[in-house]
Coordinates of C-alpha atoms in Angstrom, one line a residue:
M1 CA 78.8 33.5 184.1
T2 CA 79.2 30.7 182.2
G3 CA 82.8 29.9 180.6
L4 CA 81.5 31.2 176.7
E5 CA 80.2 34.1 178.0
S6 CA 83.3 34.5 179.8
I7 CA 84.7 34.1 176.5
I8 CA 82.9 36.5 174.7
K9 CA 83.2 39.3 177.4
S10 CA 86.9 38.9 177.7
I11 CA 86.7 39.1 173.5
E12 CA 84.7 42.2 173.3
E13 CA 87.6 43.9 176.0
E14 CA 90.4 42.8 174.2
A15 CA 88.3 43.8 170.8
A16 CA 87.5 48.0 172.2
I17 CA 90.5 48.1 173.9
I18 CA 92.4 46.6 170.4
S19 CA 90.0 49.3 169.2
K20 CA 91.3 52.4 171.6
E21 CA 94.8 52.1 170.3
R22 CA 94.1 52.0 166.9
I23 CA 91.5 54.8 167.2
L24 CA 94.5 56.3 168.9
A25 CA 97.7 55.3 166.2
A26 CA 94.5 56.7 163.7
E27 CA 94.8 60.1 165.2
K28 CA 98.6 60.3 166.3
K29 CA 98.9 59.5 161.8
V30 CA 96.0 62.1 161.2
E31 CA 98.0 64.7 163.0
E32 CA 101.0 63.9 161.6
L33 CA 99.5 64.5 157.6
K34 CA 98.2 67.4 159.4
E35 CA 101.7 68.4 160.0
E36 CA 103.3 67.3 156.9
A37 CA 100.7 68.6 154.3
K38 CA 100.8 72.0 156.4
K39 CA 104.6 72.2 156.0
E40 CA 104.4 71.4 152.3
E41 CA 102.3 74.0 152.3
E42 CA 104.4 76.5 153.7
K43 CA 106.6 75.5 151.4
I44 CA 104.7 75.5 148.1
K45 CA 103.7 79.2 149.4
K46 CA 107.1 79.9 150.0
D47 CA 108.6 78.1 146.8
G48 CA 105.2 80.3 145.2
E49 CA 106.5 83.9 146.8
K50 CA 110.5 83.6 145.1
E51 CA 108.5 82.3 141.4
R52 CA 105.9 85.1 142.2
E53 CA 109.2 88.1 143.1
L54 CA 111.2 86.3 140.9
L55 CA 108.5 86.8 137.7
L56 CA 108.0 90.3 139.1
H57 CA 112.0 90.8 139.1
N58 CA 112.4 89.9 135.5
S59 CA 108.8 91.1 133.7
K60 CA 110.6 95.0 135.9
K61 CA 114.2 94.2 134.6
Q62 CA 112.4 93.6 130.9
A63 CA 110.9 96.5 131.2
D64 CA 113.8 97.8 132.1
S65 CA 115.1 97.0 129.8
A66 CA 112.4 98.1 126.7
A67 CA 112.3 101.2 128.7
L68 CA 116.2 101.8 128.3
V69 CA 116.2 100.9 124.4
A70 CA 112.6 102.7 123.9
K71 CA 115.1 106.0 125.7
K72 CA 117.9 105.6 123.5
N73 CA 115.2 105.9 120.8
K74 CA 114.5 108.4 121.4
I75 CA 117.4 110.7 122.8
L76 CA 118.7 108.5 119.5
A77 CA 116.5 110.4 117.0
A78 CA 116.4 113.6 118.3
K79 CA 120.2 114.0 117.6
Q80 CA 120.1 112.8 114.3
K81 CA 116.6 115.8 114.0
M82 CA 119.3 118.5 115.6
I83 CA 121.6 117.1 113.1
I84 CA 118.8 117.8 109.8
E85 CA 118.6 120.9 111.5
V86 CA 121.6 122.2 111.9
I87 CA 122.9 120.5 108.6
L88 CA 120.0 123.1 106.9
Q89 CA 119.6 126.0 108.8
A90 CA 123.8 126.4 107.7
K91 CA 122.2 126.3 103.8
E92 CA 120.1 128.7 104.8
S93 CA 122.8 130.9 106.5
I94 CA 124.6 130.6 102.8
L95 CA 120.6 131.1 100.9
S96 CA 119.8 134.6 103.1
L97 CA 123.8 135.8 103.6
P98 CA 123.5 139.7 101.8
E99 CA 124.1 139.7 98.4
E100 CA 127.1 141.1 98.4
E101 CA 128.9 138.5 100.0
Y102 CA 126.6 135.7 98.6
F103 CA 128.6 136.7 95.1
D104 CA 131.0 136.8 96.6
L105 CA 131.4 133.3 98.4
I106 CA 130.1 133.0 94.2
L107 CA 133.5 134.2 93.3
K108 CA 135.4 132.4 95.4
L109 CA 134.2 128.6 93.8
L110 CA 134.9 130.3 90.6
A111 CA 138.2 130.8 91.1
P112 CA 140.3 127.8 91.2
F113 CA 138.8 126.7 87.4
D114 CA 139.8 127.6 83.9
L115 CA 137.8 130.5 82.7
G116 CA 140.5 130.2 79.9
Q117 CA 138.1 127.8 78.7
G118 CA 134.8 130.0 78.3
G119 CA 131.7 128.3 80.1
S120 CA 128.4 129.0 80.6
L121 CA 127.7 130.1 84.5
C122 CA 123.7 129.0 85.0
F123 CA 122.6 130.4 87.8
N124 CA 118.7 129.6 89.8
Q125 CA 115.6 132.6 88.8
R126 CA 116.9 134.7 91.9
D127 CA 119.7 134.9 91.4
L128 CA 119.3 135.4 87.1
N129 CA 117.2 139.3 89.3
R130 CA 119.6 139.8 91.5
L131 CA 123.3 139.5 89.5
P132 CA 125.1 142.6 90.9
S133 CA 127.1 144.9 89.1
Y134 CA 130.6 145.0 90.3
F135 CA 130.2 140.9 90.4
L136 CA 129.4 141.4 86.0
E137 CA 132.3 143.4 86.1
T138 CA 134.9 141.0 87.0
L139 CA 133.5 138.3 84.7
D140 CA 134.6 141.4 82.1
R141 CA 137.2 141.2 82.8
R142 CA 137.7 137.9 83.5
N143 CA 137.4 137.9 79.3
E144 CA 139.3 139.7 78.4
E145 CA 141.7 137.9 79.6
S146 CA 140.7 135.1 77.2
K147 CA 141.4 136.1 73.7
D148 CA 139.0 133.4 71.6
N149 CA 136.9 131.2 74.9
K150 CA 134.5 134.1 76.5
L151 CA 132.5 133.6 79.5
T152 CA 128.6 133.7 79.5
I153 CA 125.1 133.8 82.0
A154 CA 122.9 131.2 80.5
K155 CA 119.4 133.6 80.0
E156 CA 117.5 130.3 81.1
P157 CA 117.7 129.9 84.8
V158 CA 118.3 126.1 86.4
N159 CA 116.3 124.5 89.2
I160 CA 118.7 124.9 91.9
T161 CA 118.6 126.7 95.4
G162 CA 121.1 128.6 95.2
G163 CA 125.3 128.1 93.6
F164 CA 126.3 127.3 90.2
L165 CA 126.5 125.6 87.6
L166 CA 129.4 125.8 84.6
E167 CA 129.1 124.2 81.8
Q168 CA 132.4 123.7 78.9
G169 CA 131.9 121.9 76.8
N170 CA 130.0 118.4 77.3
I171 CA 130.9 118.9 81.7
T172 CA 128.3 120.4 83.7
H173 CA 130.8 121.4 86.8
N174 CA 127.6 121.1 89.6
L175 CA 128.2 123.8 92.5
S176 CA 125.1 124.3 93.9
I177 CA 124.4 124.9 97.0
E178 CA 123.0 121.0 97.1
A179 CA 125.8 119.7 95.2
L180 CA 128.0 121.3 98.2
F181 CA 126.3 120.9 101.2
E182 CA 126.6 116.8 99.5
E183 CA 130.3 116.5 99.1
K184 CA 131.3 118.1 102.2
R185 CA 128.6 116.1 104.0
D186 CA 130.9 114.2 105.7
Q187 CA 133.4 116.7 107.2
L188 CA 130.6 118.9 108.5
L189 CA 128.2 116.2 109.5
E190 CA 131.6 114.8 111.7
P191 CA 131.2 118.1 114.2
I192 CA 128.5 118.2 114.5
A193 CA 128.2 114.9 115.8
S194 CA 131.1 114.6 117.4
L195 CA 129.0 118.2 119.6
L196 CA 126.5 115.0 120.4
F197 CA 127.0 112.0 121.3
A198 CA 129.9 112.8 123.0
S199 CA 128.6 111.5 126.1
E200 CA 126.4 109.0 126.6
E201 CA 125.7 109.9 130.3
E202 CA 122.3 111.2 129.1
I203 CA 120.9 107.7 127.6
N204 CA 122.3 105.2 130.8

């Protein structure tokens, strides 16, 4: 083997050793990169699961909150409906009183007024058609006590559900059932509302 050939062979052997070392180093680097990639993938996966759980939690929280609001609104609407129904039932209970009790109530409503000034009592058609004799006699007795002004009953019916209007000169006293309930609205609603809204446990 000539000197040149010997040098060339040495270079080839050295190149082979260097190549092998580089290949091993490269393979090691690849394995390290794979391991890092695997760890990064697991990290991304865990972060993704945490984010997903957070989103699900927030979504569930929002859904629960929306459901609670809807439930509260539904209960509130039901209570408001109950209040209206109670008021309507109270009105109906007065309108459906037995005749004698109903006109006794009319006389009690008339009591605070100065009937000595006379005036005109206005009823709806239903009440005009059923004025009891004792009621008319009571009015007659009161008229006898008044020398000048008399209390009369208007022949024309008025558009009210019950109660009456008392017209005295230019003043009209509205004692219809509608007006009475409107006047006492807050007073009537307070005990009903207190019962219905006393506890909010069913809303939670």
